């Protein structure tokens, strides 16, 4: 977890808009040759000399996408960047630059924004992206953050959602459902705290799932692993909304069907135990939970040997002809149609 140490409160009015921008951005350095001009002019200038550019943007709103009662600002900054970088890696591209736009109400002191930017700076350093601009404005209520991420790739390496073919293998990185179960723990502790603010929760048994919620990592390592293994996925998407809705996106865009095997879905043991505690079905959580930021992709069967046995990658199913539809094959070998919410009711089958 990330430390939060600054307890002072400096009003934002003391710095003014330009002073604030300078203060928040002065410690960022430029490392990419493609960044010709970063912060400090009317626009940034980039040069990708013949390579394709991918660009993605996300808007996060307090009370809708994050809750500051359990999300420390440093984590929020880190996570806001991960959400975007994950989309760049899902195109099989290298993330190179970001812009960060924020709107804040006067309830936030300078130190709060320093925390937010400390998280952004840490993520930018680890993931090697240049901060090249943004916008800063006030908000009448709460905080908004919008990040745009830019990446680059050779045209032939870009992977779309639309390239899956029948008989391709369906592969996922990491494990699923942890971020959602982490959120359940944090929401429960928030309610406990409301009743008894002196209660110090012991979250240590839940550290993995809470960390997956508060400090997710975009799978830059998987993007690099695929390059190293010389595997070019036929289609790819990142898992932000839950496995089943992402599979349906791949199937719809590629005009194919698929069979997903319930028993193959990778789950961490702490997700299984948290599901037991919260009386939730771990398959439903993996299918519908969301915020895992893992990569879901398809590969040609001939590439199976290249990924076989890799602990970060799990084959969870295969692609079929469109007419066969998208199904979950349950542990008891029942074929259940996938829906964006997980699956359609068992009794329909
Ligand atoms: P303009 O008036 O042209 O919009 P600004 O005064 O808003 O310019 O911004 C000045 C410079 O600082 C620009 O390079 C802009 O991209 C950058 N910038 C503004 N806000 C932020 C921010 N929150 N984070 C990073 N860079 C920022
Ligand atoms: Mg501006």
Short mmCIF file of N, CA and C in Angstrom, two decimals, residues 237 242-254 256 258 296 325-327 337-342:
data_model
loop_
_atom_site.label_atom_id
_atom_site.label_comp_id
_atom_site.label_asym_id
_atom_site.label_seq_id
_atom_site.Cartn_x
_atom_site.Cartn_y
_atom_site.Cartn_z
N UNK A 237 -8.81 -7.37 -25.35
CA UNK A 237 -9.60 -6.36 -24.65
C UNK A 237 -9.12 -6.39 -23.20
N UNK A 242 -15.87 -6.87 -16.06
CA UNK A 242 -16.24 -8.26 -15.75
C UNK A 242 -16.03 -9.14 -16.97
N UNK A 243 -15.62 -10.38 -16.73
CA UNK A 243 -15.24 -11.29 -17.81
C UNK A 243 -16.33 -11.46 -18.85
N UNK A 244 -17.58 -11.66 -18.42
CA UNK A 244 -18.60 -12.02 -19.41
C UNK A 244 -18.89 -10.87 -20.36
N UNK A 245 -18.96 -9.64 -19.85
CA UNK A 245 -19.25 -8.54 -20.78
C UNK A 245 -18.09 -8.33 -21.74
N UNK A 246 -16.85 -8.57 -21.29
CA UNK A 246 -15.70 -8.39 -22.19
C UNK A 246 -15.67 -9.51 -23.25
N UNK A 247 -16.00 -10.73 -22.85
CA UNK A 247 -16.06 -11.82 -23.83
C UNK A 247 -17.11 -11.50 -24.89
N UNK A 248 -18.25 -10.97 -24.45
CA UNK A 248 -19.31 -10.64 -25.41
C UNK A 248 -18.87 -9.54 -26.36
N UNK A 249 -18.06 -8.59 -25.87
CA UNK A 249 -17.51 -7.56 -26.77
C UNK A 249 -16.63 -8.20 -27.84
N UNK A 250 -15.75 -9.11 -27.42
CA UNK A 250 -14.86 -9.78 -28.40
C UNK A 250 -15.70 -10.55 -29.43
N UNK A 251 -16.70 -11.30 -28.94
CA UNK A 251 -17.52 -12.12 -29.84
C UNK A 251 -18.30 -11.25 -30.81
N UNK A 252 -18.89 -10.16 -30.30
CA UNK A 252 -19.69 -9.29 -31.16
C UNK A 252 -18.80 -8.63 -32.22
N UNK A 253 -17.66 -8.07 -31.77
CA UNK A 253 -16.78 -7.37 -32.71
C UNK A 253 -16.12 -8.30 -33.71
N UNK A 254 -15.88 -9.56 -33.30
CA UNK A 254 -15.22 -10.51 -34.19
C UNK A 254 -16.23 -11.36 -34.96
N UNK A 256 -18.12 -13.89 -33.85
CA UNK A 256 -17.89 -15.30 -33.51
C UNK A 256 -18.67 -15.64 -32.24
N UNK A 258 -18.40 -18.39 -28.56
CA UNK A 258 -17.33 -18.97 -27.74
C UNK A 258 -17.90 -19.91 -26.68
N UNK A 296 -7.69 -9.94 -21.66
CA UNK A 296 -8.40 -11.08 -22.22
C UNK A 296 -8.11 -11.08 -23.72
N UNK A 325 -23.23 -19.12 -30.67
CA UNK A 325 -23.46 -18.23 -29.54
C UNK A 325 -22.34 -18.29 -28.52
N UNK A 326 -22.48 -17.46 -27.47
CA UNK A 326 -21.46 -17.40 -26.41
C UNK A 326 -22.01 -18.09 -25.17
N UNK A 327 -21.28 -19.12 -24.70
CA UNK A 327 -21.78 -19.93 -23.59
C UNK A 327 -20.75 -20.14 -22.50
N UNK A 337 -26.12 -19.74 -21.67
CA UNK A 337 -25.78 -18.55 -22.46
C UNK A 337 -25.18 -17.45 -21.59
N UNK A 338 -24.08 -16.84 -22.05
CA UNK A 338 -23.48 -15.71 -21.33
C UNK A 338 -24.31 -14.46 -21.59
N UNK A 339 -24.47 -13.64 -20.56
CA UNK A 339 -25.09 -12.32 -20.73
C UNK A 339 -24.13 -11.31 -20.14
N UNK A 340 -24.35 -10.02 -20.44
CA UNK A 340 -23.45 -8.98 -19.93
C UNK A 340 -23.43 -8.97 -18.41
N UNK A 341 -24.50 -9.42 -17.77
CA UNK A 341 -24.55 -9.43 -16.31
C UNK A 341 -23.91 -10.69 -15.73
N UNK A 342 -23.43 -11.58 -16.54
CA UNK A 342 -22.86 -12.82 -16.03
C UNK A 342 -23.38 -13.95 -16.89
#
